Amino acid sequence: NTFDIDAKRKIMAKEINSFDIDGVITVGLYPGPDDILITGRSFEEARETYAMLRSKGINNAVFFNKLPFDAKDRKSSGTHKGHTIKELIQNGVNIGVHFEDDEIQKAEIERVLDAYGIKGVTVVHIVHSLTEKENVRNPWPEDGSLPAEAVEALTKNGTAI
Protein backbone atom coordinates (compact mmCIF):
# COMPACT_ATOMS: atom_id res chain seq x y z
CA ASN A 1 0.00 0.00 0.00
CA THR A 2 0.98 3.66 -0.29
CA PHE A 3 1.88 4.03 3.38
CA ASP A 4 4.45 1.22 3.17
CA ILE A 5 6.04 2.76 0.06
CA ASP A 6 6.20 6.20 1.69
CA ALA A 7 7.68 4.75 4.89
CA LYS A 8 10.33 2.89 2.87
CA ARG A 9 11.22 6.07 0.94
CA LYS A 10 11.71 7.98 4.20
CA ILE A 11 13.93 5.23 5.60
CA MET A 12 15.97 5.01 2.39
CA ALA A 13 16.36 8.81 2.23
CA LYS A 14 17.65 9.05 5.79
CA GLU A 15 21.42 9.23 5.97
CA ILE A 16 22.93 6.49 8.09
CA ASN A 17 26.46 5.57 9.06
CA SER A 18 28.34 2.30 8.94
CA PHE A 19 30.73 1.06 11.60
CA ASP A 20 33.54 -1.46 11.71
CA ILE A 21 33.42 -3.65 14.80
CA ASP A 22 36.99 -4.43 15.90
CA GLY A 23 38.78 -1.22 16.74
CA VAL A 24 35.67 0.95 16.43
CA ILE A 25 32.77 -0.53 18.40
CA THR A 26 35.16 -2.48 20.63
CA VAL A 27 36.79 0.79 21.74
CA GLY A 28 33.48 2.47 22.56
CA LEU A 29 32.17 4.15 19.40
CA TYR A 30 28.61 2.86 19.09
CA PRO A 31 26.15 3.09 16.23
CA GLY A 32 22.81 4.85 16.32
CA PRO A 33 19.65 2.73 16.09
CA ASP A 34 19.43 2.92 12.26
CA ASP A 35 23.15 2.57 11.51
CA ILE A 36 24.71 -0.62 10.17
CA LEU A 37 27.83 -2.65 10.96
CA ILE A 38 30.17 -3.77 8.19
CA THR A 39 32.83 -6.01 9.62
CA GLY A 40 35.86 -7.78 8.28
CA ARG A 41 34.95 -10.66 10.57
CA SER A 42 34.13 -13.84 8.70
CA PHE A 43 30.62 -15.25 8.56
CA GLU A 44 32.18 -18.09 10.58
CA GLU A 45 32.47 -15.66 13.51
CA ALA A 46 28.81 -14.63 13.50
CA ARG A 47 27.67 -16.39 16.69
CA GLU A 48 30.36 -14.95 18.94
CA THR A 49 30.04 -11.56 17.25
CA TYR A 50 26.29 -11.36 17.88
CA ALA A 51 26.85 -12.46 21.49
CA MET A 52 29.38 -9.67 22.02
CA LEU A 53 27.15 -7.08 20.35
CA ARG A 54 24.10 -8.14 22.40
CA SER A 55 26.14 -7.77 25.58
CA LYS A 56 26.74 -4.13 24.58
CA GLY A 57 23.08 -3.52 23.75
CA ILE A 58 23.80 -3.31 20.02
CA ASN A 59 21.19 -4.92 17.76
CA ASN A 60 22.01 -3.30 14.42
CA ALA A 61 22.24 -5.14 11.10
CA VAL A 62 25.67 -6.76 10.55
CA PHE A 63 27.30 -7.47 7.18
CA PHE A 64 29.97 -10.17 7.58
CA ASN A 65 32.90 -10.96 5.31
CA LYS A 66 31.93 -13.85 3.01
CA LEU A 67 35.43 -15.35 3.17
CA PRO A 68 36.29 -18.10 5.67
CA PHE A 69 38.28 -16.94 8.70
CA ASP A 70 41.57 -18.46 7.48
CA ALA A 71 41.21 -16.97 3.97
CA LYS A 72 40.67 -13.32 4.90
CA ASP A 73 43.27 -10.65 5.50
CA ARG A 74 43.22 -6.92 6.04
CA LYS A 75 43.06 -6.06 2.33
CA SER A 76 40.28 -8.54 1.52
CA SER A 77 38.33 -7.26 4.53
CA GLY A 78 38.60 -3.72 3.14
CA THR A 79 37.51 -4.96 -0.29
CA HIS A 80 34.48 -6.64 1.31
CA LYS A 81 33.57 -3.42 3.14
CA GLY A 82 33.95 -1.28 0.01
CA HIS A 83 31.79 -3.61 -2.08
CA THR A 84 29.17 -3.84 0.69
CA ILE A 85 28.94 -0.04 0.91
CA LYS A 86 28.73 0.18 -2.90
CA GLU A 87 25.94 -2.41 -3.09
CA LEU A 88 23.97 -0.77 -0.29
CA ILE A 89 24.21 2.63 -1.97
CA GLN A 90 23.22 1.16 -5.34
CA ASN A 91 20.15 -0.27 -3.60
CA GLY A 92 19.09 3.08 -2.20
CA VAL A 93 20.72 3.12 1.24
CA ASN A 94 22.15 6.58 1.96
CA ILE A 95 25.46 6.04 3.80
CA GLY A 96 27.24 9.22 4.87
CA VAL A 97 30.15 8.00 6.99
CA HIS A 98 31.97 4.72 7.54
CA PHE A 99 34.05 4.51 10.72
CA GLU A 100 37.22 2.40 10.28
CA ASP A 101 40.35 1.96 12.39
CA ASP A 102 42.56 0.03 9.96
CA GLU A 103 44.49 2.20 7.50
CA ILE A 104 44.87 -0.69 5.01
CA GLN A 105 41.13 -1.35 5.04
CA LYS A 106 40.35 2.38 4.85
CA ALA A 107 42.50 2.70 1.72
CA GLU A 108 40.88 -0.37 0.16
CA ILE A 109 37.34 0.88 0.91
CA GLU A 110 38.19 4.22 -0.71
CA ARG A 111 39.77 2.45 -3.72
CA VAL A 112 36.65 0.33 -4.32
CA LEU A 113 34.27 3.27 -3.94
CA ASP A 114 36.40 5.40 -6.28
CA ALA A 115 36.60 2.58 -8.87
CA TYR A 116 32.79 2.50 -9.03
CA GLY A 117 32.38 6.28 -8.96
CA ILE A 118 30.68 6.23 -5.56
CA LYS A 119 30.87 9.75 -4.09
CA GLY A 120 29.67 11.23 -0.84
CA VAL A 121 30.83 8.57 1.63
CA THR A 122 33.41 9.80 4.11
CA VAL A 123 35.65 7.09 5.55
CA VAL A 124 36.73 8.31 8.98
CA HIS A 125 40.00 6.80 10.23
CA ILE A 126 39.84 6.12 13.97
CA VAL A 127 43.52 6.15 14.98
CA HIS A 128 44.59 4.17 18.05
CA SER A 129 46.75 1.24 19.15
CA LEU A 130 44.18 -0.43 21.40
CA THR A 131 43.35 -3.44 19.21
CA GLU A 132 45.19 -5.91 17.00
CA LYS A 133 44.86 -5.19 13.29
CA GLU A 134 45.76 -8.67 12.03
CA ASN A 135 43.35 -11.58 11.60
CA VAL A 136 42.72 -12.80 15.16
CA ARG A 137 39.77 -14.52 16.80
CA ASN A 138 37.93 -12.51 19.39
CA PRO A 139 37.71 -13.82 22.96
CA TRP A 140 33.97 -14.60 22.89
CA PRO A 141 33.05 -18.29 22.97
CA GLU A 142 32.56 -19.76 19.50
CA ASP A 143 29.25 -21.32 20.52
CA GLY A 144 27.86 -17.82 20.91
CA SER A 145 27.29 -18.13 24.65
CA LEU A 146 28.19 -15.17 26.76
CA PRO A 147 31.22 -15.22 29.06
CA ALA A 148 30.32 -15.32 32.77
CA GLU A 149 31.38 -11.68 33.30
CA ALA A 150 29.05 -10.54 30.48
CA VAL A 151 26.13 -12.52 31.90
CA GLU A 152 26.79 -10.98 35.31
CA ALA A 153 26.95 -7.44 33.83
CA LEU A 154 23.75 -7.97 31.86
CA THR A 155 21.97 -9.38 34.89
CA LYS A 156 22.94 -6.33 36.95
CA ASN A 157 21.64 -4.04 34.19
CA GLY A 158 18.36 -5.99 33.94
CA THR A 159 19.01 -6.66 30.25
CA ALA A 160 17.37 -9.75 28.79
CA ILE A 161 19.72 -12.29 27.28
Coordinates of C-alpha atoms in Angstrom, one line a residue:
N1 CA 0.0 0.0 0.0
T2 CA 1.0 3.7 -0.3
F3 CA 1.9 4.0 3.4
D4 CA 4.5 1.2 3.2
I5 CA 6.0 2.8 0.1
D6 CA 6.2 6.2 1.7
A7 CA 7.7 4.7 4.9
K8 CA 10.3 2.9 2.9
R9 CA 11.2 6.1 0.9
K10 CA 11.7 8.0 4.2
I11 CA 13.9 5.2 5.6
M12 CA 16.0 5.0 2.4
A13 CA 16.4 8.8 2.2
K14 CA 17.7 9.1 5.8
E15 CA 21.4 9.2 6.0
I16 CA 22.9 6.5 8.1
N17 CA 26.5 5.6 9.1
S18 CA 28.3 2.3 8.9
F19 CA 30.7 1.1 11.6
D20 CA 33.5 -1.5 11.7
I21 CA 33.4 -3.7 14.8
D22 CA 37.0 -4.4 15.9
G23 CA 38.8 -1.2 16.7
V24 CA 35.7 1.0 16.4
I25 CA 32.8 -0.5 18.4
T26 CA 35.2 -2.5 20.6
V27 CA 36.8 0.8 21.7
G28 CA 33.5 2.5 22.6
L29 CA 32.2 4.2 19.4
Y30 CA 28.6 2.9 19.1
P31 CA 26.1 3.1 16.2
G32 CA 22.8 4.8 16.3
P33 CA 19.7 2.7 16.1
D34 CA 19.4 2.9 12.3
D35 CA 23.2 2.6 11.5
I36 CA 24.7 -0.6 10.2
L37 CA 27.8 -2.6 11.0
I38 CA 30.2 -3.8 8.2
T39 CA 32.8 -6.0 9.6
G40 CA 35.9 -7.8 8.3
R41 CA 35.0 -10.7 10.6
S42 CA 34.1 -13.8 8.7
F43 CA 30.6 -15.2 8.6
E44 CA 32.2 -18.1 10.6
E45 CA 32.5 -15.7 13.5
A46 CA 28.8 -14.6 13.5
R47 CA 27.7 -16.4 16.7
E48 CA 30.4 -14.9 18.9
T49 CA 30.0 -11.6 17.2
Y50 CA 26.3 -11.4 17.9
A51 CA 26.9 -12.5 21.5
M52 CA 29.4 -9.7 22.0
L53 CA 27.2 -7.1 20.4
R54 CA 24.1 -8.1 22.4
S55 CA 26.1 -7.8 25.6
K56 CA 26.7 -4.1 24.6
G57 CA 23.1 -3.5 23.8
I58 CA 23.8 -3.3 20.0
N59 CA 21.2 -4.9 17.8
N60 CA 22.0 -3.3 14.4
A61 CA 22.2 -5.1 11.1
V62 CA 25.7 -6.8 10.5
F63 CA 27.3 -7.5 7.2
F64 CA 30.0 -10.2 7.6
N65 CA 32.9 -11.0 5.3
K66 CA 31.9 -13.8 3.0
L67 CA 35.4 -15.3 3.2
P68 CA 36.3 -18.1 5.7
F69 CA 38.3 -16.9 8.7
D70 CA 41.6 -18.5 7.5
A71 CA 41.2 -17.0 4.0
K72 CA 40.7 -13.3 4.9
D73 CA 43.3 -10.7 5.5
R74 CA 43.2 -6.9 6.0
K75 CA 43.1 -6.1 2.3
S76 CA 40.3 -8.5 1.5
S77 CA 38.3 -7.3 4.5
G78 CA 38.6 -3.7 3.1
T79 CA 37.5 -5.0 -0.3
H80 CA 34.5 -6.6 1.3
K81 CA 33.6 -3.4 3.1
G82 CA 34.0 -1.3 0.0
H83 CA 31.8 -3.6 -2.1
T84 CA 29.2 -3.8 0.7
I85 CA 28.9 0.0 0.9
K86 CA 28.7 0.2 -2.9
E87 CA 25.9 -2.4 -3.1
L88 CA 24.0 -0.8 -0.3
I89 CA 24.2 2.6 -2.0
Q90 CA 23.2 1.2 -5.3
N91 CA 20.2 -0.3 -3.6
G92 CA 19.1 3.1 -2.2
V93 CA 20.7 3.1 1.2
N94 CA 22.1 6.6 2.0
I95 CA 25.5 6.0 3.8
G96 CA 27.2 9.2 4.9
V97 CA 30.1 8.0 7.0
H98 CA 32.0 4.7 7.5
F99 CA 34.1 4.5 10.7
E100 CA 37.2 2.4 10.3
D101 CA 40.4 2.0 12.4
D102 CA 42.6 0.0 10.0
E103 CA 44.5 2.2 7.5
I104 CA 44.9 -0.7 5.0
Q105 CA 41.1 -1.4 5.0
K106 CA 40.4 2.4 4.9
A107 CA 42.5 2.7 1.7
E108 CA 40.9 -0.4 0.2
I109 CA 37.3 0.9 0.9
E110 CA 38.2 4.2 -0.7
R111 CA 39.8 2.5 -3.7
V112 CA 36.7 0.3 -4.3
L113 CA 34.3 3.3 -3.9
D114 CA 36.4 5.4 -6.3
A115 CA 36.6 2.6 -8.9
Y116 CA 32.8 2.5 -9.0
G117 CA 32.4 6.3 -9.0
I118 CA 30.7 6.2 -5.6
K119 CA 30.9 9.7 -4.1
G120 CA 29.7 11.2 -0.8
V121 CA 30.8 8.6 1.6
T122 CA 33.4 9.8 4.1
V123 CA 35.7 7.1 5.6
V124 CA 36.7 8.3 9.0
H125 CA 40.0 6.8 10.2
I126 CA 39.8 6.1 14.0
V127 CA 43.5 6.1 15.0
H128 CA 44.6 4.2 18.0
S129 CA 46.7 1.2 19.2
L130 CA 44.2 -0.4 21.4
T131 CA 43.3 -3.4 19.2
E132 CA 45.2 -5.9 17.0
K133 CA 44.9 -5.2 13.3
E134 CA 45.8 -8.7 12.0
N135 CA 43.4 -11.6 11.6
V136 CA 42.7 -12.8 15.2
R137 CA 39.8 -14.5 16.8
N138 CA 37.9 -12.5 19.4
P139 CA 37.7 -13.8 23.0
W140 CA 34.0 -14.6 22.9
P141 CA 33.0 -18.3 23.0
E142 CA 32.6 -19.8 19.5
D143 CA 29.3 -21.3 20.5
G144 CA 27.9 -17.8 20.9
S145 CA 27.3 -18.1 24.6
L146 CA 28.2 -15.2 26.8
P147 CA 31.2 -15.2 29.1
A148 CA 30.3 -15.3 32.8
E149 CA 31.4 -11.7 33.3
A150 CA 29.0 -10.5 30.5
V151 CA 26.1 -12.5 31.9
E152 CA 26.8 -11.0 35.3
A153 CA 27.0 -7.4 33.8
L154 CA 23.7 -8.0 31.9
T155 CA 22.0 -9.4 34.9
K156 CA 22.9 -6.3 37.0
N157 CA 21.6 -4.0 34.2
G158 CA 18.4 -6.0 33.9
T159 CA 19.0 -6.7 30.3
A160 CA 17.4 -9.8 28.8
I161 CA 19.7 -12.3 27.3

